[in-house]
PDB file of C-alpha atoms in Angstrom:
ATOM      1  CA  MET A   1     -31.566-168.621-127.769  1.00 57.00           C
ATOM      2  CA  GLN A   2     -34.543-169.159-125.480  1.00 68.00           C
ATOM      3  CA  GLU A   3     -32.881-167.029-122.824  1.00 77.00           C
ATOM      4  CA  LEU A   4     -32.358-164.191-125.326  1.00 71.00           C
ATOM      5  CA  ALA A   5     -35.939-164.495-126.512  1.00 74.00           C
ATOM      6  CA  GLU A   6     -37.206-164.317-122.937  1.00 80.00           C
ATOM      7  CA  ARG A   7     -35.037-161.294-122.157  1.00 80.00           C
ATOM      8  CA  ARG A   8     -36.312-159.575-125.304  1.00 78.00           C
ATOM      9  CA  ARG A   9     -39.905-160.347-124.344  1.00 81.00           C
ATOM     10  CA  VAL A  10     -39.366-158.806-120.894  1.00 84.00           C
ATOM     11  CA  PHE A  11     -37.648-155.826-122.515  1.00 80.00           C
ATOM     12  CA  GLY A  12     -40.657-155.309-124.775  1.00 82.00           C
ATOM     13  CA  GLU A  13     -43.031-155.476-121.809  1.00 83.00           C
ATOM     14  CA  ASP A  14     -40.926-152.852-120.006  1.00 85.00           C
ATOM     15  CA  ILE A  15     -41.128-150.598-123.055  1.00 85.00           C
ATOM     16  CA  GLU A  16     -44.911-150.925-123.298  1.00 87.00           C
ATOM     17  CA  ARG A  17     -45.321-150.342-119.598  1.00 86.00           C
ATOM     18  CA  ALA A  18     -43.137-147.231-119.752  1.00 85.00           C
ATOM     19  CA  VAL A  19     -45.125-145.888-122.716  1.00 86.00           C
ATOM     20  CA  GLN A  20     -48.517-146.523-121.157  1.00 88.00           C
ATOM     21  CA  GLU A  21     -47.697-145.541-117.582  1.00 85.00           C
ATOM     22  CA  PHE A  22     -45.220-142.689-118.047  1.00 85.00           C
ATOM     23  CA  ASP A  23     -47.650-139.901-117.192  1.00 88.00           C
ATOM     24  CA  SER A  24     -49.057-141.709-114.157  1.00 89.00           C
ATOM     25  CA  ARG A  25     -45.569-142.573-112.939  1.00 88.00           C
ATOM     26  CA  GLN A  26     -44.502-138.975-113.310  1.00 88.00           C
ATOM     27  CA  ALA A  27     -47.567-137.840-111.346  1.00 91.00           C
ATOM     28  CA  THR A  28     -46.853-140.361-108.597  1.00 91.00           C
ATOM     29  CA  ARG A  29     -43.228-139.349-108.378  1.00 89.00           C
ATOM     30  CA  ALA A  30     -44.165-135.671-108.251  1.00 91.00           C
ATOM     31  CA  GLN A  31     -46.712-136.337-105.514  1.00 92.00           C
ATOM     32  CA  ARG A  32     -44.187-138.239-103.402  1.00 92.00           C
ATOM     33  CA  LEU A  33     -41.640-135.465-103.830  1.00 90.00           C
ATOM     34  CA  THR A  34     -44.193-132.782-102.938  1.00 92.00           C
ATOM     35  CA  THR A  35     -45.112-134.664 -99.770  1.00 92.00           C
ATOM     36  CA  ALA A  36     -41.470-135.088 -98.790  1.00 91.00           C
ATOM     37  CA  ARG A  37     -40.681-131.431 -99.398  1.00 90.00           C
ATOM     38  CA  THR A  38     -43.774-130.347 -97.449  1.00 92.00           C
ATOM     39  CA  GLN A  39     -42.615-132.395 -94.478  1.00 89.00           C
ATOM     40  CA  ALA A  40     -39.137-130.919 -94.769  1.00 89.00           C
ATOM     41  CA  ALA A  41     -40.557-127.386 -94.942  1.00 91.00           C
ATOM     42  CA  GLU A  42     -42.715-127.990 -91.861  1.00 89.00           C
ATOM     43  CA  ALA A  43     -39.743-129.286 -89.882  1.00 88.00           C
ATOM     44  CA  GLU A  44     -37.626-126.334 -91.035  1.00 90.00           C
ATOM     45  CA  ALA A  45     -40.395-123.908 -90.057  1.00 89.00           C
ATOM     46  CA  ALA A  46     -40.652-125.464 -86.588  1.00 87.00           C
ATOM     47  CA  TYR A  47     -36.898-125.057 -86.130  1.00 85.00           C
ATOM     48  CA  ALA A  48     -36.958-121.471 -87.413  1.00 88.00           C
ATOM     49  CA  ASP A  49     -39.881-120.598 -85.110  1.00 88.00           C
ATOM     50  CA  LEU A  50     -38.099-121.848 -82.003  1.00 83.00           C
ATOM     51  CA  ARG A  51     -34.881-120.135 -83.032  1.00 85.00           C
ATOM     52  CA  ALA A  52     -36.746-116.839 -83.472  1.00 87.00           C
ATOM     53  CA  GLN A  53     -38.202-117.182 -79.991  1.00 85.00           C
ATOM     54  CA  LEU A  54     -34.778-117.797 -78.464  1.00 84.00           C
ATOM     55  CA  GLU A  55     -33.321-114.971 -80.525  1.00 84.00           C
ATOM     56  CA  ASP A  56     -35.843-112.606 -78.945  1.00 86.00           C
ATOM     57  CA  GLU A  57     -34.784-113.781 -75.496  1.00 83.00           C
ATOM     58  CA  LEU A  58     -31.123-113.196 -76.306  1.00 85.00           C
ATOM     59  CA  GLN A  59     -31.781-109.772 -77.803  1.00 85.00           C
ATOM     60  CA  ALA A  60     -33.045-108.693 -74.375  1.00 85.00           C
ATOM     61  CA  GLU A  61     -29.475-109.027 -73.070  1.00 86.00           C
ATOM     62  CA  PRO A  62     -27.288-105.948 -73.790  1.00 90.00           C
ATOM     63  CA  ALA A  63     -24.092-108.015 -73.887  1.00 89.00           C
ATOM     64  CA  TYR A  64     -25.492-110.305 -76.570  1.00 87.00           C
ATOM     65  CA  ARG A  65     -26.727-107.379 -78.654  1.00 89.00           C
ATOM     66  CA  ALA A  66     -23.315-105.718 -78.510  1.00 91.00           C
ATOM     67  CA  GLU A  67     -21.585-108.951 -79.574  1.00 91.00           C
ATOM     68  CA  ALA A  68     -24.084-109.467 -82.389  1.00 90.00           C
ATOM     69  CA  GLU A  69     -23.465-105.929 -83.645  1.00 92.00           C
ATOM     70  CA  ARG A  70     -19.703-106.469 -83.610  1.00 93.00           C
ATOM     71  CA  TYR A  71     -20.165-109.704 -85.503  1.00 93.00           C
ATOM     72  CA  GLU A  72     -22.348-108.048 -88.137  1.00 93.00           C
ATOM     73  CA  HIS A  73     -19.952-105.116 -88.546  1.00 95.00           C
ATOM     74  CA  THR A  74     -17.014-107.491 -89.012  1.00 95.00           C
ATOM     75  CA  ARG A  75     -18.959-109.608 -91.472  1.00 94.00           C
ATOM     76  CA  GLN A  76     -19.940-106.638 -93.625  1.00 95.00           C
ATOM     77  CA  THR A  77     -16.392-105.262 -93.571  1.00 95.00           C
ATOM     78  CA  LEU A  78     -15.016-108.643 -94.573  1.00 95.00           C
ATOM     79  CA  GLU A  79     -17.481-108.901 -97.422  1.00 95.00           C
ATOM     80  CA  ALA A  80     -16.561-105.415 -98.671  1.00 95.00           C
ATOM     81  CA  LEU A  81     -12.816-106.153 -98.502  1.00 95.00           C
ATOM     82  CA  THR A  82     -13.279-109.412-100.353  1.00 95.00           C
ATOM     83  CA  THR A  83     -15.051-107.572-103.153  1.00 95.00           C
ATOM     84  CA  ARG A  84     -12.313-104.941-103.172  1.00 96.00           C
ATOM     85  CA  LEU A  85      -9.633-107.646-103.347  1.00 95.00           C
ATOM     86  CA  ASN A  86     -11.242-109.203-106.426  1.00 95.00           C
ATOM     87  CA  ASP A  87     -11.394-105.773-108.066  1.00 95.00           C
ATOM     88  CA  ALA A  88      -7.783-105.008-107.113  1.00 94.00           C
ATOM     89  CA  ARG A  89      -6.530-108.268-108.592  1.00 94.00           C
ATOM     90  CA  ALA A  90      -8.405-107.648-111.812  1.00 95.00           C
ATOM     91  CA  GLU A  91      -7.112-104.080-112.011  1.00 93.00           C
ATOM     92  CA  CYS A  92      -3.548-105.203-111.350  1.00 93.00           C
ATOM     93  CA  GLU A  93      -3.744-107.855-114.044  1.00 93.00           C
ATOM     94  CA  ALA A  94      -5.083-105.320-116.528  1.00 93.00           C
ATOM     95  CA  LYS A  95      -2.776-102.358-115.816  1.00 92.00           C
ATOM     96  CA  ARG A  96       0.496-103.880-114.637  1.00 92.00           C
ATOM     97  CA  PRO A  97       1.768-104.851-118.117  1.00 92.00           C
ATOM     98  CA  ALA A  98       1.607-101.212-119.259  1.00 91.00           C
ATOM     99  CA  TYR A  99       4.083-100.187-116.550  1.00 90.00           C
ATOM    100  CA  GLU A 100       6.374-103.167-116.998  1.00 90.00           C
ATOM    101  CA  ASN A 101       6.486-102.720-120.765  1.00 91.00           C
ATOM    102  CA  ASP A 102       7.730 -99.142-120.329  1.00 89.00           C
ATOM    103  CA  MET A 103      11.486 -99.504-120.767  1.00 92.00           C
ATOM    104  CA  LEU A 104      12.391 -96.141-119.194  1.00 91.00           C
ATOM    105  CA  PHE A 105      10.192 -96.706-116.146  1.00 87.00           C
ATOM    106  CA  MET A 106      11.561-100.230-115.620  1.00 89.00           C
ATOM    107  CA  HIS A 107      15.137 -98.930-116.089  1.00 88.00           C
ATOM    108  CA  LEU A 108      14.728 -96.604-113.117  1.00 87.00           C
ATOM    109  CA  LEU A 109      12.812 -99.179-111.106  1.00 85.00           C
ATOM    110  CA  ASN A 110      15.463-101.873-111.573  1.00 86.00           C
ATOM    111  CA  ARG A 111      18.248 -99.428-110.675  1.00 86.00           C
ATOM    112  CA  GLY A 112      16.480 -98.736-107.394  1.00 86.00           C
ATOM    113  CA  TYR A 113      15.843 -95.076-108.203  1.00 82.00           C
ATOM    114  CA  ALA A 114      12.910 -94.939-105.801  1.00 80.00           C
ATOM    115  CA  ARG A 115      14.747 -96.589-102.903  1.00 80.00           C
ATOM    116  CA  HIS A 116      16.796 -94.897-100.178  1.00 79.00           C
ATOM    117  CA  ASP A 117      19.830 -97.022-101.036  1.00 80.00           C
ATOM    118  CA  TYR A 118      20.132 -95.540-104.526  1.00 81.00           C
ATOM    119  CA  THR A 119      23.899 -94.724-104.781  1.00 82.00           C
ATOM    120  CA  TYR A 120      24.524 -93.518-108.344  1.00 81.00           C
ATOM    121  CA  ARG A 121      26.343 -90.190-108.625  1.00 86.00           C
ATOM    122  CA  GLY A 122      27.648 -87.881-111.330  1.00 88.00           C
ATOM    123  CA  TRP A 123      26.453 -88.244-114.873  1.00 89.00           C
ATOM    124  CA  ALA A 124      24.631 -91.500-114.077  1.00 86.00           C
ATOM    125  CA  ARG A 125      22.554 -89.660-111.506  1.00 86.00           C
ATOM    126  CA  ARG A 126      21.914 -86.748-113.892  1.00 90.00           C
ATOM    127  CA  VAL A 127      20.734 -89.110-116.650  1.00 89.00           C
ATOM    128  CA  ASP A 128      18.444 -90.940-114.242  1.00 83.00           C
ATOM    129  CA  ASP A 129      17.018 -87.645-112.986  1.00 86.00           C
ATOM    130  CA  TRP A 130      16.397 -86.557-116.557  1.00 91.00           C
ATOM    131  CA  ILE A 131      14.619 -89.851-117.372  1.00 87.00           C
ATOM    132  CA  ALA A 132      12.578 -89.607-114.155  1.00 85.00           C
ATOM    133  CA  GLU A 133      11.389 -86.146-115.097  1.00 89.00           C
ATOM    134  CA  LEU A 134      10.657 -87.303-118.639  1.00 89.00           C
ATOM    135  CA  VAL A 135       8.385 -90.190-117.540  1.00 87.00           C
ATOM    136  CA  ASP A 136       7.044 -88.506-114.366  1.00 90.00           C
ATOM    137  CA  PHE A 137       8.551 -91.370-112.398  1.00 87.00           C
ATOM    138  CA  ASP A 138       7.403 -90.274-108.928  1.00 89.00           C
ATOM    139  CA  THR A 139       3.733 -90.315-109.917  1.00 91.00           C
ATOM    140  CA  ALA A 140       4.068 -93.481-111.985  1.00 90.00           C
ATOM    141  CA  TYR A 141       5.943 -95.252-109.190  1.00 89.00           C
ATOM    142  CA  ALA A 142       3.311 -94.321-106.614  1.00 91.00           C
ATOM    143  CA  ASP A 143       0.538 -95.642-108.844  1.00 92.00           C
ATOM    144  CA  TYR A 144       2.513 -98.776-109.696  1.00 92.00           C
ATOM    145  CA  SER A 145       3.305 -99.526-106.058  1.00 91.00           C
ATOM    146  CA  LEU A 146      -0.324 -99.109-105.044  1.00 92.00           C
ATOM    147  CA  LEU A 147      -1.418-101.307-107.919  1.00 93.00           C
ATOM    148  CA  VAL A 148       1.003-104.119-107.013  1.00 91.00           C
ATOM    149  CA  ASP A 149       0.838-103.888-103.217  1.00 93.00           C
ATOM    150  CA  MET A 150      -2.917-103.438-102.799  1.00 94.00           C
ATOM    151  CA  PRO A 151      -3.874-107.141-103.261  1.00 94.00           C
ATOM    152  CA  ALA A 152      -1.334-108.250-100.665  1.00 93.00           C
ATOM    153  CA  TRP A 153      -2.476-105.558 -98.209  1.00 95.00           C
ATOM    154  CA  LEU A 154      -6.111-106.494 -98.671  1.00 95.00           C
ATOM    155  CA  THR A 155      -5.337-110.204 -98.266  1.00 95.00           C
ATOM    156  CA  GLU A 156      -3.560-109.535 -94.996  1.00 95.00           C
ATOM    157  CA  ASN A 157      -6.512-107.551 -93.641  1.00 95.00           C
ATOM    158  CA  ILE A 158      -8.996-110.163 -94.810  1.00 95.00           C
ATOM    159  CA  GLU A 159      -7.119-112.898 -92.964  1.00 95.00           C
ATOM    160  CA  ARG A 160      -7.116-110.756 -89.814  1.00 95.00           C
ATOM    161  CA  LEU A 161     -10.857-110.102 -90.104  1.00 95.00           C
ATOM    162  CA  GLU A 162     -11.595-113.785 -90.691  1.00 95.00           C
ATOM    163  CA  ILE A 163      -9.931-114.591 -87.374  1.00 95.00           C
ATOM    164  CA  ARG A 164     -11.945-111.849 -85.668  1.00 95.00           C
ATOM    165  CA  LEU A 165     -15.174-113.076 -87.250  1.00 94.00           C
ATOM    166  CA  ARG A 166     -14.558-116.605 -85.954  1.00 94.00           C
ATOM    167  CA  ASP A 167     -13.995-115.171 -82.481  1.00 94.00           C
ATOM    168  CA  HIS A 168     -17.359-113.381 -82.667  1.00 93.00           C
ATOM    169  CA  GLU A 169     -19.055-116.570 -83.882  1.00 92.00           C
ATOM    170  CA  ARG A 170     -17.684-118.520 -80.923  1.00 92.00           C
ATOM    171  CA  ALA A 171     -18.807-115.807 -78.526  1.00 91.00           C
ATOM    172  CA  LEU A 172     -22.341-115.839 -79.949  1.00 88.00           C
ATOM    173  CA  ALA A 173     -22.399-119.643 -79.870  1.00 87.00           C
ATOM    174  CA  ASP A 174     -21.584-119.533 -76.173  1.00 87.00           C
ATOM    175  CA  TYR A 175     -24.691-117.420 -75.552  1.00 85.00           C
ATOM    176  CA  TRP A 176     -26.830-119.924 -77.434  1.00 84.00           C
ATOM    177  CA  GLN A 177     -25.385-122.892 -75.556  1.00 82.00           C
ATOM    178  CA  GLN A 178     -26.171-121.258 -72.212  1.00 81.00           C
ATOM    179  CA  LEU A 179     -29.881-121.092 -73.030  1.00 77.00           C
ATOM    180  CA  ALA A 180     -32.163-123.434 -71.111  1.00 69.00           C
ATOM    181  CA  ARG A 181     -33.782-124.652 -74.368  1.00 77.00           C
ATOM    182  CA  ALA A 182     -30.548-125.099 -76.296  1.00 77.00           C
ATOM    183  CA  GLY A 183     -31.015-128.886 -76.344  1.00 80.00           C
ATOM    184  CA  GLU A 184     -34.504-128.538 -77.774  1.00 80.00           C
ATOM    185  CA  LEU A 185     -33.216-126.215 -80.488  1.00 78.00           C
ATOM    186  CA  LYS A 186     -30.507-128.711 -81.473  1.00 81.00           C
ATOM    187  CA  GLN A 187     -33.069-131.506 -81.597  1.00 82.00           C
ATOM    188  CA  ARG A 188     -35.328-129.507 -83.910  1.00 81.00           C
ATOM    189  CA  ARG A 189     -32.392-128.621 -86.130  1.00 83.00           C
ATOM    190  CA  ASP A 190     -31.435-132.294 -86.473  1.00 82.00           C
ATOM    191  CA  THR A 191     -35.082-133.203 -87.034  1.00 82.00           C
ATOM    192  CA  ALA A 192     -35.332-130.625 -89.818  1.00 83.00           C
ATOM    193  CA  ARG A 193     -32.162-131.828 -91.516  1.00 87.00           C
ATOM    194  CA  GLU A 194     -33.306-135.439 -92.000  1.00 88.00           C
ATOM    195  CA  PRO A 195     -36.493-134.759 -94.038  1.00 86.00           C
ATOM    196  CA  HIS A 196     -34.596-132.235 -96.146  1.00 89.00           C
ATOM    197  CA  GLU A 197     -31.968-134.831 -97.031  1.00 89.00           C
ATOM    198  CA  GLN A 198     -34.681-137.406 -97.717  1.00 90.00           C
ATOM    199  CA  ALA A 199     -36.421-135.002-100.097  1.00 89.00           C
ATOM    200  CA  GLU A 200     -33.165-134.372-101.951  1.00 91.00           C
ATOM    201  CA  ARG A 201     -32.500-138.102-102.294  1.00 91.00           C
ATOM    202  CA  LEU A 202     -36.047-138.639-103.527  1.00 90.00           C
ATOM    203  CA  ALA A 203     -35.616-135.888-106.130  1.00 92.00           C
ATOM    204  CA  GLU A 204     -32.467-137.606-107.432  1.00 92.00           C
ATOM    205  CA  SER A 205     -34.223-140.984-107.484  1.00 92.00           C
ATOM    206  CA  ASN A 206     -37.179-139.511-109.395  1.00 89.00           C
ATOM    207  CA  ALA A 207     -34.826-138.027-111.974  1.00 92.00           C
ATOM    208  CA  ARG A 208     -33.104-141.404-112.486  1.00 91.00           C
ATOM    209  CA  GLU A 209     -36.415-143.262-112.830  1.00 89.00           C
ATOM    210  CA  ALA A 210     -37.771-140.702-115.295  1.00 90.00           C
ATOM    211  CA  ALA A 211     -34.581-140.965-117.362  1.00 91.00           C
ATOM    212  CA  GLN A 212     -34.899-144.770-117.437  1.00 89.00           C
ATOM    213  CA  ASP A 213     -38.528-144.543-118.592  1.00 88.00           C
ATOM    214  CA  GLN A 214     -37.616-142.048-121.292  1.00 89.00           C
ATOM    215  CA  ALA A 215     -34.796-144.308-122.477  1.00 89.00           C
ATOM    216  CA  LEU A 216     -37.239-147.222-122.760  1.00 86.00           C
ATOM    217  CA  ILE A 217     -39.715-145.075-124.691  1.00 88.00           C
ATOM    218  CA  ALA A 218     -36.948-143.925-127.031  1.00 89.00           C
ATOM    219  CA  ALA A 219     -36.011-147.588-127.673  1.00 83.00           C
ATOM    220  CA  ARG A 220     -39.494-148.512-128.898  1.00 86.00           C
ATOM    221  CA  PRO A 221     -38.947-147.759-132.643  1.00 87.00           C
ATOM    222  CA  ALA A 222     -35.826-149.935-132.735  1.00 82.00           C
ATOM    223  CA  PHE A 223     -37.661-152.703-130.867  1.00 78.00           C
ATOM    224  CA  ASP A 224     -40.587-152.621-133.305  1.00 80.00           C
ATOM    225  CA  ALA A 225     -38.118-152.775-136.195  1.00 79.00           C
ATOM    226  CA  HIS A 226     -36.345-155.790-134.625  1.00 75.00           C
ATOM    227  CA  ASP A 227     -33.185-153.717-134.423  1.00 74.00           C
ATOM    228  CA  ASP A 228     -32.745-153.737-130.642  1.00 76.00           C
ATOM    229  CA  GLN A 229     -29.794-155.306-128.829  1.00 78.00           C
ATOM    230  CA  TYR A 230     -31.484-158.638-128.178  1.00 75.00           C
ATOM    231  CA  ALA A 231     -32.710-159.008-131.764  1.00 74.00           C
ATOM    232  CA  ARG A 232     -29.223-158.328-133.119  1.00 76.00           C
ATOM    233  CA  GLU A 233     -27.711-160.841-130.723  1.00 77.00           C
ATOM    234  CA  MET A 234     -30.258-163.480-131.770  1.00 72.00           C
ATOM    235  CA  ARG A 235     -29.538-162.949-135.472  1.00 70.00           C
ATOM    236  CA  GLN A 236     -25.813-163.190-134.859  1.00 73.00           C
ATOM    237  CA  LEU A 237     -26.343-166.372-132.881  1.00 71.00           C
ATOM    238  CA  TYR A 238     -28.336-167.916-135.758  1.00 66.00           C
ATOM    239  CA  ARG A 239     -25.647-167.000-138.236  1.00 64.00           C
ATOM    240  CA  ARG A 240     -22.873-168.507-136.115  1.00 66.00           C
ATOM    241  CA  SER A 241     -24.758-171.634-135.047  1.00 62.00           C
ATOM    242  CA  PHE A 242     -26.395-172.674-138.332  1.00 59.00           C
ATOM    243  CA  ALA A 243     -24.039-171.293-140.955  1.00 56.00           C
ATOM    244  CA  ASN A 244     -23.378-174.745-142.448  1.00 59.00           C
ATOM    245  CA  GLN A 245     -26.874-176.209-142.029  1.00 57.00           C
ATOM    246  CA  PRO A 246     -29.217-176.824-145.016  1.00 57.00           C
ATOM    247  CA  LEU A 247     -31.640-173.977-145.554  1.00 56.00           C
ATOM    248  CA  ALA A 248     -34.608-176.361-145.571  1.00 57.00           C
ATOM    249  CA  ALA A 249     -33.795-177.515-142.047  1.00 56.00           C
ATOM    250  CA  LEU A 250     -33.369-173.964-140.872  1.00 55.00           C
ATOM    251  CA  ARG A 251     -36.709-172.910-142.330  1.00 56.00           C
ATOM    252  CA  THR A 252     -38.368-175.872-140.603  1.00 55.00           C
ATOM    253  CA  LEU A 253     -36.800-174.738-137.334  1.00 53.00           C
ATOM    254  CA  ALA A 254     -38.023-171.177-137.891  1.00 54.00           C
ATOM    255  CA  ALA A 255     -41.547-172.461-138.601  1.00 51.00           C
ATOM    256  CA  GLN A 256     -41.505-174.504-135.418  1.00 48.00           C
ATOM    257  CA  THR A 257     -40.494-171.509-133.294  1.00 49.00           C
ATOM    258  CA  ALA A 258     -43.122-169.440-135.121  1.00 44.00           C
ATOM    259  CA  THR A 259     -41.405-166.132-134.537  1.00 52.00           C
ATOM    260  CA  GLU A 260     -40.939-163.430-137.132  1.00 54.00           C
ATOM    261  CA  LEU A 261     -37.441-162.770-135.844  1.00 49.00           C
ATOM    262  CA  ASP A 262     -36.306-166.369-136.525  1.00 55.00           C
ATOM    263  CA  ALA A 263     -37.767-166.262-140.028  1.00 56.00           C
ATOM    264  CA  ARG A 264     -35.955-163.001-140.753  1.00 61.00           C
ATOM    265  CA  ALA A 265     -32.693-164.477-139.495  1.00 60.00           C
ATOM    266  CA  ILE A 266     -33.072-167.458-141.875  1.00 58.00           C
ATOM    267  CA  ASP A 267     -33.863-165.123-144.777  1.00 64.00           C
ATOM    268  CA  ASP A 268     -30.746-163.104-144.031  1.00 62.00           C
ATOM    269  CA  LEU A 269     -28.701-166.299-143.931  1.00 61.00           C
ATOM    270  CA  ALA A 270     -30.186-167.487-147.242  1.00 66.00           C
ATOM    271  CA  ARG A 271     -29.331-164.156-148.860  1.00 68.00           C
ATOM    272  CA  LEU A 272     -25.745-164.371-147.630  1.00 63.00           C
ATOM    273  CA  GLN A 273     -25.363-167.957-148.857  1.00 64.00           C
ATOM    274  CA  ALA A 274     -26.787-167.016-152.263  1.00 69.00           C
ATOM    275  CA  GLU A 275     -24.364-164.117-152.529  1.00 65.00           C
ATOM    276  CA  HIS A 276     -21.513-166.445-151.566  1.00 63.00           C
ATOM    277  CA  GLU A 277     -22.529-169.020-154.206  1.00 69.00           C
ATOM    278  CA  ASP A 278     -22.800-166.352-156.878  1.00 69.00           C
ATOM    279  CA  LEU A 279     -19.389-164.975-155.988  1.00 67.00           C
ATOM    280  CA  SER A 280     -17.871-168.471-156.113  1.00 67.00           C
ATOM    281  CA  GLN A 281     -19.276-168.996-159.609  1.00 72.00           C
ATOM    282  CA  ARG A 282     -17.870-165.674-160.765  1.00 69.00           C
ATOM    283  CA  LEU A 283     -14.449-166.548-159.413  1.00 67.00           C
ATOM    284  CA  ALA A 284     -14.571-169.980-161.077  1.00 68.00           C
ATOM    285  CA  SER A 285     -15.313-168.364-164.427  1.00 68.00           C
ATOM    286  CA  LEU A 286     -12.113-166.381-164.162  1.00 63.00           C
ATOM    287  CA  VAL A 287      -9.896-169.510-163.908  1.00 52.00           C
ATOM    288  CA  PRO A 288      -8.421-170.354-167.390  1.00 54.00           C
ATOM    289  CA  ASP A 289      -9.387-173.710-168.948  1.00 53.00           C
ATOM    290  CA  GLU A 290      -6.563-176.344-169.421  1.00 51.00           C
ATOM    291  CA  SER A 291      -7.381-176.773-173.146  1.00 50.00           C
ATOM    292  CA  ASP A 292      -6.934-173.037-173.644  1.00 48.00           C
ATOM    293  CA  SER A 293      -3.540-173.247-172.035  1.00 46.00           C
ATOM    294  CA  GLU A 294      -2.438-176.134-174.316  1.00 48.00           C
ATOM    295  CA  ALA A 295      -3.607-174.200-177.394  1.00 46.00           C
ATOM    296  CA  VAL A 296      -1.489-171.270-176.384  1.00 44.00           C
ATOM    297  CA  ASP A 297       1.527-173.549-175.923  1.00 47.00           C
ATOM    298  CA  ASP A 298       1.122-175.021-179.463  1.00 46.00           C
TER     299      ASP A 298
END
């Protein structure tokens, strides 16, 4: 019980501290995060400045400029094809069912009417020709084929361009590695990465701490009403430990501990015992008397 009381006391102090110091804690956390992000931005700016200087040196070389232009052209083409592929897939998904739900069109398609190995002759060929003219099969087949084949064609070209783009990236990286200050650039890049990661970790830590403070503040009404976790555990412990003890002894114990929580626990126990006694009396009144039973027998 003493351990629970001590834990509840500490919990209450944490709540009060969170209530009183929330704004100052938030300001401190924000200041630390601002400082960390400023340091990260300065390191990133130093890296970007050196990279811009080296970029100017490389741009003076015709071979590098030509490779950079090829890289940029490939990148833009790849981006455009990727967008076109997404559009083609959406268009195929939207329009394909209309073709495949056309029974006459699918009849000719499944019979291979559009292929060179179509072998039907006689009346079968005449009927197929008549159906093809009826549904304008040549036009519909051309549109259907383009609709179905376009995503695969675009995917194939995208894969080819991705390989070419990686080749350009390696070629440009070789130019950068041949620079006399390549080591310095790498060092600045690594130096810039560390403060950035520290700032991100600090932002996550600040969010966790703020959430903990807010949870403590939200728990204050329940704590004041003696309805927090520790108070409930203490009441349950009283009920289990002293269920069969005389109420006078329990009240003496509550007076000795001089805590409102203990007194409330004893009052709750007294109420439960009174309800139990009343219920027992009610049940006893329902049991038939022996004399009544003998009178009935006579």
